[in-house]
């Protein structure tokens, strides 16, 4: 049985109080909280193993290397990659996508080619492609939104065509929570010979994700959104694609042999990891993966689906609020993004904060999407494995009071 009370006990920060009230943390799409197991893994690493990796014959360096490479193996298994060498460590999703834009895309995208993205991309999976298009002369094409703010699949074949060189798509939208049919879209891209990149920043932490099943070339995600530390992220690259790619950053670690006038490249994936890496945080991410696997990704997804359905029912009762994104649970992640004419999202966020409820307000780094929805900003509550129905009740209660307060001044 899913024991949310027991899970909460693993997260020290969840026992904090703000303004005399228990913290209700609903900003998980921005970053997740960390369980004791991850915090302890970081302390243990620095207390007992700290050394540089891949270079020492001394025991500490070998132990640090084993922990660091062990974390890579865990992350590879977590998304069902064939081998750990297909995981390149980065700082976050943003850096992972930029790595592809600066290496694979530079070598493979030319004038006349098309890069296709969804209308709900985070700026991290939009701006790099704008730059690639500008520099190469390729065209950036934006798929259309459906009425319910999901992806409009009816016109897909006009977007994914023989000119498509890359399909870059978000799996779960951080702006509105829509889950995109990435497997179906990847199959269409494959048929026309295009490469496929999936932004898994909001899917890998929340549901079982299988890169082989999706059949993508690239999957980008961030450790800090999946119970891991900040400053560590990953890029999955299919082996055959990775082997063709030129390095991104150059210097130490990524070379095999160096002469005054040239150098040869190290094995995969070190070829893409110049300089001393973020060893401790990679180890911390490994501990986060252990924790998530201990609970089970299917169980986490089910918990979030149930909570989301509970929240959707409660939101239906609030007339003054428009909730964005598809309503069916299989097409939605645990992200509740909403708008009301009664109060600006920032004022609402401040009001909720006084009730110790943390939500995010703004454009969520999806400005074009917000514009398409006819708003400049939304209020967003985003859920994770430790959230409860009682916390949704707090959110709804505080929201109703805010609407009364900003609406007619009563409390
Ligand atoms: N892609 C998606 C879908 C995201 O939600 C985010 C971060 C990123 C990329 C970038 O991740 P980073 O770790 O490189 O920053 N999303 C959010 C958010 O919704 N609120 O704060 C960060």
Tab-separated table of C-alpha atoms and ligand atoms in Angstrom:
chain	number	residue	atom	x	y	z
A	1	UNK	CA	0.000	0.000	0.000
A	2	UNK	CA	1.152	3.514	-0.792
A	3	UNK	CA	1.974	5.044	2.588
A	4	UNK	CA	2.206	8.767	1.981
A	5	UNK	CA	2.591	9.486	5.711
A	6	UNK	CA	5.653	7.286	5.876
A	7	UNK	CA	7.074	8.845	2.699
A	8	UNK	CA	6.646	12.325	4.188
A	9	UNK	CA	8.720	11.334	7.193
A	10	UNK	CA	11.712	10.933	4.873
A	11	UNK	CA	11.576	14.617	3.852
A	12	UNK	CA	12.809	16.813	6.725
A	13	UNK	CA	11.682	20.073	5.098
A	14	UNK	CA	8.054	18.928	5.045
A	15	UNK	CA	7.867	19.351	8.813
A	16	UNK	CA	8.639	23.062	8.531
A	17	UNK	CA	6.070	25.647	9.494
A	18	UNK	CA	5.666	29.079	7.924
A	19	UNK	CA	3.591	31.807	9.565
A	20	UNK	CA	2.590	29.247	12.185
A	21	UNK	CA	1.119	26.848	9.626
A	22	UNK	CA	2.509	23.592	8.219
A	23	UNK	CA	4.257	24.007	4.878
A	24	UNK	CA	2.202	22.828	1.889
A	25	UNK	CA	4.761	22.452	-0.876
A	26	UNK	CA	3.089	22.497	-4.297
A	27	UNK	CA	5.922	23.812	-6.458
A	28	UNK	CA	7.402	20.485	-7.469
A	29	UNK	CA	7.589	21.308	-11.167
A	30	UNK	CA	10.129	23.997	-10.256
A	31	UNK	CA	12.121	21.707	-7.992
A	32	UNK	CA	11.360	18.781	-5.712
A	33	UNK	CA	12.241	18.413	-2.054
A	34	UNK	CA	14.960	15.947	-0.990
A	35	UNK	CA	14.596	12.874	1.201
A	36	UNK	CA	17.009	12.197	4.043
A	37	UNK	CA	18.466	9.334	1.973
A	38	UNK	CA	19.721	11.834	-0.641
A	39	UNK	CA	20.942	14.370	1.903
A	40	UNK	CA	22.766	11.551	3.741
A	41	UNK	CA	24.334	10.278	0.495
A	42	UNK	CA	25.841	13.730	-0.101
A	43	UNK	CA	27.182	13.982	3.446
A	44	UNK	CA	28.501	10.427	3.312
A	45	UNK	CA	30.265	11.106	0.020
A	46	UNK	CA	32.015	14.220	1.313
A	47	UNK	CA	32.699	12.663	4.719
A	48	UNK	CA	34.132	9.368	3.531
A	49	UNK	CA	34.937	9.228	-0.193
A	50	UNK	CA	35.719	12.651	-1.625
A	51	UNK	CA	38.412	12.505	-4.349
A	52	UNK	CA	38.664	13.311	-8.025
A	53	UNK	CA	37.487	10.591	-10.408
A	54	UNK	CA	39.015	8.655	-13.324
A	55	UNK	CA	42.576	9.679	-12.548
A	56	UNK	CA	43.892	8.378	-9.288
A	57	UNK	CA	45.516	5.060	-8.557
A	58	UNK	CA	44.829	5.764	-4.917
A	59	UNK	CA	41.986	3.993	-3.166
A	60	UNK	CA	39.827	7.051	-2.459
A	61	UNK	CA	39.846	8.030	-6.122
A	62	UNK	CA	38.874	4.518	-7.125
A	63	UNK	CA	36.048	4.463	-4.580
A	64	UNK	CA	34.805	7.880	-5.715
A	65	UNK	CA	34.933	6.693	-9.338
A	66	UNK	CA	32.944	3.568	-8.459
A	67	UNK	CA	30.261	5.641	-6.715
A	68	UNK	CA	30.117	8.148	-9.544
A	69	UNK	CA	29.946	5.535	-12.312
A	70	UNK	CA	27.551	3.488	-10.182
A	71	UNK	CA	25.158	6.440	-10.229
A	72	UNK	CA	25.393	6.556	-14.024
A	73	UNK	CA	24.461	2.865	-14.157
A	74	UNK	CA	21.442	3.514	-11.892
A	75	UNK	CA	20.213	6.399	-14.038
A	76	UNK	CA	20.656	4.329	-17.220
A	77	UNK	CA	18.624	1.475	-15.756
A	78	UNK	CA	15.981	3.895	-14.470
A	79	UNK	CA	15.057	5.012	-18.012
A	80	UNK	CA	15.846	1.594	-19.539
A	81	UNK	CA	18.867	2.714	-21.571
A	82	UNK	CA	20.875	-0.173	-23.044
A	83	UNK	CA	24.116	0.811	-21.308
A	84	UNK	CA	25.496	3.398	-18.855
A	85	UNK	CA	27.678	4.852	-21.641
A	86	UNK	CA	24.485	6.301	-23.138
A	87	UNK	CA	24.125	8.661	-20.157
A	88	UNK	CA	26.038	11.945	-20.364
A	89	UNK	CA	26.103	13.974	-17.130
A	90	UNK	CA	25.132	17.612	-17.484
A	91	UNK	CA	24.032	20.319	-15.079
A	92	UNK	CA	20.332	20.128	-15.963
A	93	UNK	CA	17.786	19.709	-18.759
A	94	UNK	CA	18.764	23.062	-20.235
A	95	UNK	CA	22.400	22.064	-20.608
A	96	UNK	CA	21.423	18.644	-21.971
A	97	UNK	CA	19.378	20.221	-24.762
A	98	UNK	CA	22.069	22.799	-25.492
A	99	UNK	CA	24.606	20.012	-25.802
A	100	UNK	CA	22.512	18.470	-28.597
A	101	UNK	CA	21.994	21.862	-30.234
A	102	UNK	CA	25.732	22.652	-30.205
A	103	UNK	CA	26.931	19.237	-31.370
A	104	UNK	CA	24.483	16.976	-33.198
A	105	UNK	CA	22.386	19.813	-34.625
A	106	UNK	CA	25.405	21.795	-35.894
A	107	UNK	CA	26.596	18.749	-37.815
A	108	UNK	CA	23.237	17.554	-39.086
A	109	UNK	CA	20.867	20.483	-39.643
A	110	UNK	CA	21.166	22.578	-42.773
A	111	UNK	CA	19.278	25.231	-44.721
A	112	UNK	CA	15.987	23.826	-45.956
A	113	UNK	CA	15.650	21.336	-43.103
A	114	UNK	CA	12.877	21.636	-40.554
A	115	UNK	CA	12.935	21.373	-36.767
A	116	UNK	CA	9.518	20.592	-35.306
A	117	UNK	CA	8.526	21.413	-31.728
A	118	UNK	CA	5.251	21.439	-29.799
A	119	UNK	CA	3.476	24.680	-28.879
A	120	UNK	CA	4.082	24.000	-25.179
A	121	UNK	CA	7.872	23.881	-24.993
A	122	UNK	CA	9.740	25.261	-22.005
A	123	UNK	CA	12.081	28.004	-23.250
A	124	UNK	CA	14.893	25.469	-22.783
A	125	UNK	CA	13.543	23.380	-25.631
A	126	UNK	CA	12.629	26.308	-27.839
A	127	UNK	CA	15.335	28.991	-27.701
A	128	UNK	CA	18.211	26.572	-28.582
A	129	UNK	CA	16.269	25.523	-31.708
A	130	UNK	CA	15.545	29.127	-32.618
A	131	UNK	CA	19.302	29.674	-32.520
A	132	UNK	CA	20.058	26.542	-34.571
A	133	UNK	CA	17.446	27.582	-37.147
A	134	UNK	CA	18.857	31.105	-37.349
A	135	UNK	CA	22.433	29.914	-37.772
A	136	UNK	CA	21.729	27.061	-40.198
A	137	UNK	CA	18.908	28.523	-42.260
A	138	UNK	CA	16.602	25.690	-41.189
A	139	UNK	CA	12.956	26.358	-40.424
A	140	UNK	CA	11.450	26.013	-36.947
A	141	UNK	CA	7.891	24.704	-37.061
A	142	UNK	CA	5.467	24.813	-34.150
A	143	UNK	CA	2.762	22.147	-33.979
A	144	UNK	CA	-0.757	23.423	-33.217
A	145	UNK	CA	-2.601	23.370	-29.878
A	146	UNK	CA	-5.945	21.605	-29.594
A	147	UNK	CA	-8.983	23.266	-28.059
A	148	UNK	CA	-8.312	21.710	-24.641
A	149	UNK	CA	-4.684	22.939	-24.816
A	150	UNK	CA	-3.385	19.437	-25.538
A	151	UNK	CA	-1.518	18.783	-28.757
A	152	UNK	CA	-3.699	18.853	-31.880
A	153	UNK	CA	-2.818	15.494	-33.439
A	154	UNK	CA	-5.181	15.905	-36.404
A	155	UNK	CA	-2.687	17.969	-38.401
A	156	UNK	CA	0.470	16.183	-37.366
A	157	UNK	CA	1.263	14.804	-40.819
A	158	UNK	CA	1.509	18.352	-42.163
A	159	UNK	CA	4.211	19.076	-39.613
A	160	UNK	CA	6.260	15.889	-39.529
A	161	UNK	CA	7.296	15.520	-43.176
A	162	UNK	CA	10.256	14.447	-45.292
A	163	UNK	CA	11.827	17.854	-44.552
A	164	UNK	CA	11.818	17.226	-40.788
A	165	UNK	CA	15.323	16.660	-39.458
A	166	UNK	CA	14.548	16.857	-35.742
A	167	UNK	CA	11.429	16.466	-33.654
A	168	UNK	CA	12.068	18.074	-30.243
A	169	UNK	CA	9.152	17.698	-27.852
A	170	UNK	CA	8.268	18.033	-24.231
A	171	UNK	CA	6.874	14.834	-22.697
A	172	UNK	CA	4.839	16.482	-19.919
A	173	UNK	CA	4.193	20.218	-20.173
A	174	UNK	CA	5.352	22.184	-17.125
A	175	UNK	CA	3.022	25.018	-18.155
A	176	UNK	CA	-0.283	23.131	-18.310
A	177	UNK	CA	0.404	19.493	-17.390
A	178	UNK	CA	-0.508	17.964	-20.767
A	179	UNK	CA	1.118	14.581	-21.455
A	180	UNK	CA	2.152	14.354	-25.094
A	181	UNK	CA	1.950	11.069	-27.037
A	182	UNK	CA	5.720	10.962	-27.507
A	183	UNK	CA	5.857	7.337	-28.616
A	184	UNK	CA	3.345	7.885	-31.402
A	185	UNK	CA	5.064	11.094	-32.496
A	186	UNK	CA	8.524	9.500	-32.370
A	187	UNK	CA	7.272	6.701	-34.650
A	188	UNK	CA	6.092	9.304	-37.166
A	189	UNK	CA	9.450	11.074	-36.998
A	190	UNK	CA	11.294	7.778	-37.477
A	191	UNK	CA	9.262	7.055	-40.613
A	192	UNK	CA	10.522	10.262	-42.225
A	193	UNK	CA	14.087	9.701	-40.995
A	194	UNK	CA	14.104	12.498	-38.402
A	195	UNK	CA	15.913	12.387	-35.067
A	196	UNK	CA	13.841	12.608	-31.885
A	197	UNK	CA	14.590	14.553	-28.711
A	198	UNK	CA	12.321	14.282	-25.683
A	199	UNK	CA	12.368	16.851	-22.893
A	200	UNK	CA	11.727	14.540	-19.962
A	201	UNK	CA	12.139	17.169	-17.219
A	202	UNK	CA	8.548	16.652	-16.007
A	203	UNK	CA	8.059	13.001	-16.978
A	204	UNK	CA	11.165	11.113	-15.807
A	205	UNK	CA	10.564	12.174	-12.156
A	206	UNK	CA	6.872	11.272	-12.177
A	207	UNK	CA	6.123	8.181	-14.263
A	208	UNK	CA	7.835	5.130	-15.731
A	209	UNK	CA	9.813	6.364	-18.752
A	210	UNK	CA	11.427	3.914	-21.158
A	211	UNK	CA	13.706	5.453	-23.780
A	212	UNK	CA	13.772	2.251	-25.824
A	213	UNK	CA	10.007	1.969	-25.877
A	214	UNK	CA	9.669	5.623	-26.953
A	215	UNK	CA	12.518	5.061	-29.420
A	216	UNK	CA	14.104	8.498	-29.057
A	217	UNK	CA	17.678	9.545	-29.840
A	218	UNK	CA	17.856	11.998	-26.946
A	219	UNK	CA	16.140	12.338	-23.576
A	220	UNK	CA	16.973	15.300	-21.339
A	221	UNK	CA	16.155	15.592	-17.632
A	222	UNK	CA	17.222	17.278	-14.377
A	223	UNK	CA	18.216	15.636	-11.092
A	224	UNK	CA	16.734	18.375	-8.913
A	225	UNK	CA	13.182	17.687	-10.087
A	226	UNK	CA	13.432	13.996	-9.129
A	227	UNK	CA	14.517	14.251	-5.479
A	228	UNK	CA	18.180	14.700	-6.434
A	229	UNK	CA	20.514	17.650	-5.847
A	230	UNK	CA	20.648	20.763	-7.994
A	231	UNK	CA	23.506	21.034	-10.486
A	232	UNK	CA	23.255	17.524	-11.894
A	233	UNK	CA	21.239	16.472	-14.922
A	234	UNK	CA	21.474	13.890	-17.636
A	235	UNK	CA	21.282	13.503	-21.360
A	236	UNK	CA	20.461	10.076	-22.715
A	237	UNK	CA	21.804	9.569	-26.229
A	238	UNK	CA	21.249	6.396	-28.208
A	239	UNK	CA	24.635	4.710	-28.726
A	240	UNK	CA	24.686	4.909	-32.530
A	241	UNK	CA	23.842	8.638	-32.400
A	242	UNK	CA	26.359	9.359	-29.622
A	243	UNK	CA	29.158	7.695	-31.568
A	244	UNK	CA	28.704	10.145	-34.432
A	245	UNK	CA	28.690	13.274	-32.275
A	246	UNK	CA	31.562	15.715	-31.899
A	247	UNK	CA	32.514	16.925	-28.404
A	248	UNK	CA	30.749	19.913	-26.849
A	249	UNK	CA	33.277	21.348	-24.368
A	250	UNK	CA	36.959	20.459	-24.687
A	251	UNK	CA	39.805	20.194	-22.179
A	252	UNK	CA	40.722	17.665	-19.505
A	253	UNK	CA	38.889	14.363	-18.960
A	254	UNK	CA	37.411	14.280	-22.469
A	255	UNK	CA	40.715	13.522	-24.240
A	256	UNK	CA	42.672	10.314	-24.752
A	257	UNK	CA	45.963	11.702	-26.053
A	258	UNK	CA	47.117	15.263	-26.519
A	259	UNK	CA	49.971	16.715	-28.587
A	260	UNK	CA	50.852	20.409	-28.881
A	261	UNK	CA	48.866	20.707	-32.087
A	262	UNK	CA	46.047	18.197	-31.695
A	263	UNK	CA	44.193	15.787	-29.468
A	264	UNK	CA	42.232	12.568	-29.705
A	265	UNK	CA	38.960	11.989	-27.886
A	266	UNK	CA	38.291	9.799	-24.903
A	267	UNK	CA	35.771	6.937	-24.852
A	268	UNK	CA	32.043	7.521	-24.497
A	269	UNK	CA	30.545	9.166	-22.580
A	270	UNK	CA	33.627	10.931	-21.123
A	271	UNK	CA	34.168	12.569	-24.512
A	272	UNK	CA	31.238	14.819	-23.576
A	273	UNK	CA	32.287	15.513	-19.996
A	274	UNK	CA	35.188	17.958	-19.983
A	275	UNK	CA	36.754	18.944	-16.667
A	276	UNK	CA	36.164	17.684	-13.137
A	277	UNK	CA	32.531	16.624	-13.043
A	278	UNK	CA	29.879	17.153	-10.378
A	279	UNK	CA	30.761	13.941	-8.567
A	280	UNK	CA	28.898	14.383	-5.279
A	281	UNK	CA	25.647	15.455	-6.885
A	282	UNK	CA	25.771	12.555	-9.357
A	283	UNK	CA	26.100	10.242	-6.344
A	284	UNK	CA	23.170	12.086	-4.736
A	285	UNK	CA	21.099	11.568	-7.869
A	286	UNK	CA	21.943	7.866	-7.722
A	287	UNK	CA	20.489	7.822	-4.187
A	288	UNK	CA	17.374	9.622	-5.467
A	289	UNK	CA	16.917	6.964	-8.149
A	290	UNK	CA	17.227	4.244	-5.486
A	291	UNK	CA	14.569	6.016	-3.439
A	292	UNK	CA	12.155	6.417	-6.376
A	293	UNK	CA	12.644	2.792	-7.418
A	294	UNK	CA	12.026	1.693	-3.833
A	295	UNK	CA	8.563	3.217	-4.011
A	296	UNK	CA	8.020	2.306	-7.659
A	297	UNK	CA	7.401	4.717	-10.522
A	298	UNK	CA	4.054	3.144	-11.386
A	299	UNK	CA	2.928	3.691	-7.764
A	300	UNK	CA	4.103	7.297	-7.850
A	301	UNK	CA	2.222	7.913	-11.089
A	302	UNK	CA	-0.939	6.331	-9.650
A	303	UNK	CA	-0.694	8.448	-6.510
A	304	UNK	CA	-0.374	11.609	-8.592
A	305	UNK	CA	-3.243	10.599	-10.886
A	306	UNK	CA	-5.505	10.069	-7.850
A	307	UNK	CA	-4.485	13.373	-6.302
A	308	UNK	CA	-4.960	15.186	-9.603
A	309	UNK	CA	-8.443	13.726	-10.023
A	310	UNK	CA	-9.261	14.791	-6.469
A	311	UNK	CA	-8.009	18.304	-7.241
A	312	UNK	CA	-9.846	18.478	-10.577
A	313	UNK	CA	-13.122	17.613	-8.827
A	314	UNK	CA	-12.542	20.382	-6.305
A	315	UNK	CA	-11.611	22.900	-9.007
A	316	UNK	CA	-14.851	22.139	-10.902
A	317	UNK	CA	-16.711	23.718	-7.991
A	318	UNK	CA	-14.835	27.017	-8.346
A	319	UNK	CA	-16.542	28.884	-11.150
A	320	UNK	CA	-14.217	31.870	-11.289
A	321	UNK	CA	-11.205	29.713	-12.127
A	322	UNK	CA	-10.190	28.334	-15.545
A	323	UNK	CA	-7.951	25.325	-15.402
A	324	UNK	CA	-5.645	24.757	-18.393
A	325	UNK	CA	-4.838	21.462	-20.098
A	326	UNK	CA	-6.613	18.202	-20.913
A	327	UNK	CA	-8.844	16.794	-18.175
A	328	UNK	CA	-8.408	13.021	-18.720
A	329	UNK	CA	-5.823	11.642	-16.322
A	330	UNK	CA	-3.929	9.654	-18.950
A	331	UNK	CA	-3.291	12.908	-20.841
A	332	UNK	CA	-2.282	14.922	-17.800
A	333	UNK	CA	0.491	15.043	-15.229
A	334	UNK	CA	0.101	16.350	-11.670
A	335	UNK	CA	0.247	19.985	-12.720
A	336	UNK	CA	-2.704	22.296	-12.091
A	337	UNK	CA	-2.233	25.534	-13.962
A	338	UNK	CA	-5.083	27.990	-13.704
A	339	UNK	CA	-6.231	31.533	-14.284
A	340	UNK	CA	-8.892	33.797	-12.826
A	341	UNK	CA	-9.934	37.316	-13.776
A	342	UNK	CA	-10.466	38.145	-10.115
A	343	UNK	CA	-6.865	38.251	-8.938
A	344	UNK	CA	-3.472	38.498	-10.608
A	345	UNK	CA	-1.519	35.227	-10.200
A	346	UNK	CA	1.263	37.011	-8.292
A	347	UNK	CA	-1.177	38.425	-5.734
A	348	UNK	CA	-2.777	35.023	-5.435
A	349	UNK	CA	0.645	33.421	-4.897
A	350	UNK	CA	1.410	35.927	-2.134
A	351	UNK	CA	-1.973	35.310	-0.495
A	352	UNK	CA	-1.417	31.531	-0.552
A	353	UNK	CA	2.106	31.977	0.793
A	354	UNK	CA	0.647	33.530	3.952
A	355	UNK	CA	-1.189	30.234	4.387
A	356	UNK	CA	2.202	28.482	3.971
A	357	UNK	CA	1.190	27.151	0.543
A	358	UNK	CA	3.989	27.274	-2.039
A	359	UNK	CA	2.824	27.493	-5.658
A	360	UNK	CA	4.466	29.065	-8.678
A	361	UNK	CA	3.011	32.038	-10.491
A	362	UNK	CA	4.129	33.546	-13.772
A	363	UNK	CA	4.757	32.260	-17.277
A	364	UNK	CA	6.694	29.161	-16.120
A	365	UNK	CA	9.272	29.746	-18.878
A	366	UNK	CA	6.557	29.011	-21.436
A	367	UNK	CA	5.775	32.542	-22.621
A	368	UNK	CA	4.557	31.580	-26.120
A	369	UNK	CA	2.211	28.970	-24.615
A	370	UNK	CA	0.768	31.488	-22.145
A	371	UNK	CA	0.204	33.906	-25.029
A	372	UNK	CA	-1.600	31.172	-27.004
A	373	UNK	CA	-3.854	30.623	-23.994
A	374	UNK	CA	-4.622	34.339	-23.896
A	375	UNK	CA	-2.936	35.063	-20.557
A	376	UNK	CA	0.422	36.488	-19.523
A	377	UNK	CA	0.711	34.375	-16.430
A	378	UNK	CA	-0.973	31.562	-14.545
A	379	UNK	CA	-0.972	30.187	-11.020
A	380	UNK	CA	0.383	26.652	-10.868
A	381	UNK	CA	0.214	23.973	-8.210
A	382	UNK	CA	2.384	20.968	-9.053
A	383	UNK	CA	2.250	17.687	-7.167
A	384	UNK	CA	4.654	14.944	-6.217
A	385	UNK	CA	4.849	11.660	-4.361
A	386	UNK	CA	4.603	13.231	-0.891
A	387	UNK	CA	1.543	15.444	-1.439
A	388	UNK	CA	-1.791	14.585	0.148
A	389	UNK	CA	-5.525	15.180	-0.289
A	390	UNK	CA	-5.417	17.319	2.875
A	391	UNK	CA	-2.919	19.592	1.128
A	392	UNK	CA	-5.243	19.910	-1.876
A	393	UNK	CA	-8.002	20.849	0.599
A	394	UNK	CA	-5.718	23.575	2.024
A	395	UNK	CA	-5.033	24.877	-1.478
A	396	UNK	CA	-8.705	24.939	-2.448
A	397	UNK	CA	-9.763	26.520	0.826
A	398	UNK	CA	-7.121	29.246	0.598
A	399	UNK	CA	-7.927	29.833	-3.080
A	400	UNK	CA	-11.630	30.276	-2.291
A	401	UNK	CA	-10.797	32.756	0.467
A	402	UNK	CA	-8.480	34.660	-1.889
A	403	UNK	CA	-11.219	34.866	-4.514
A	404	UNK	CA	-13.638	36.271	-1.927
A	405	UNK	CA	-11.037	38.679	-0.587
A	406	UNK	CA	-9.961	40.042	-3.974
A	407	UNK	CA	-13.493	39.736	-5.397
A	408	UNK	CA	-15.723	41.519	-2.908
A	409	UNK	CA	-13.388	42.169	-0.018
A	410	UNK	CA	-14.886	39.619	2.379
A	411	UNK	CA	-12.798	36.928	3.947
B	1	LIG	N1	11.880	21.522	-19.548
B	1	LIG	C1	10.789	21.468	-18.762
B	1	LIG	C2	9.562	20.776	-19.247
B	1	LIG	C3	10.819	22.069	-17.507
B	1	LIG	O1	9.738	22.009	-16.733
B	1	LIG	C4	11.997	22.722	-17.081
B	1	LIG	C5	12.062	23.452	-15.772
B	1	LIG	C6	13.111	22.703	-17.925
B	1	LIG	C7	13.007	22.118	-19.156
B	1	LIG	C8	14.408	23.301	-17.513
B	1	LIG	O2	14.928	22.590	-16.453
B	1	LIG	P1	16.284	23.065	-15.762
B	1	LIG	O3	16.494	22.092	-14.651
B	1	LIG	O4	17.333	23.026	-16.802
B	1	LIG	O5	16.023	24.456	-15.272
B	1	LIG	N2	10.825	23.932	-15.314
B	1	LIG	C9	10.645	24.810	-14.311
B	1	LIG	C10	9.379	25.206	-13.892
B	1	LIG	O6	8.337	24.805	-14.391
B	1	LIG	N3	9.507	26.086	-12.894
B	1	LIG	O7	10.811	26.266	-12.652
B	1	LIG	C11	11.532	25.471	-13.535
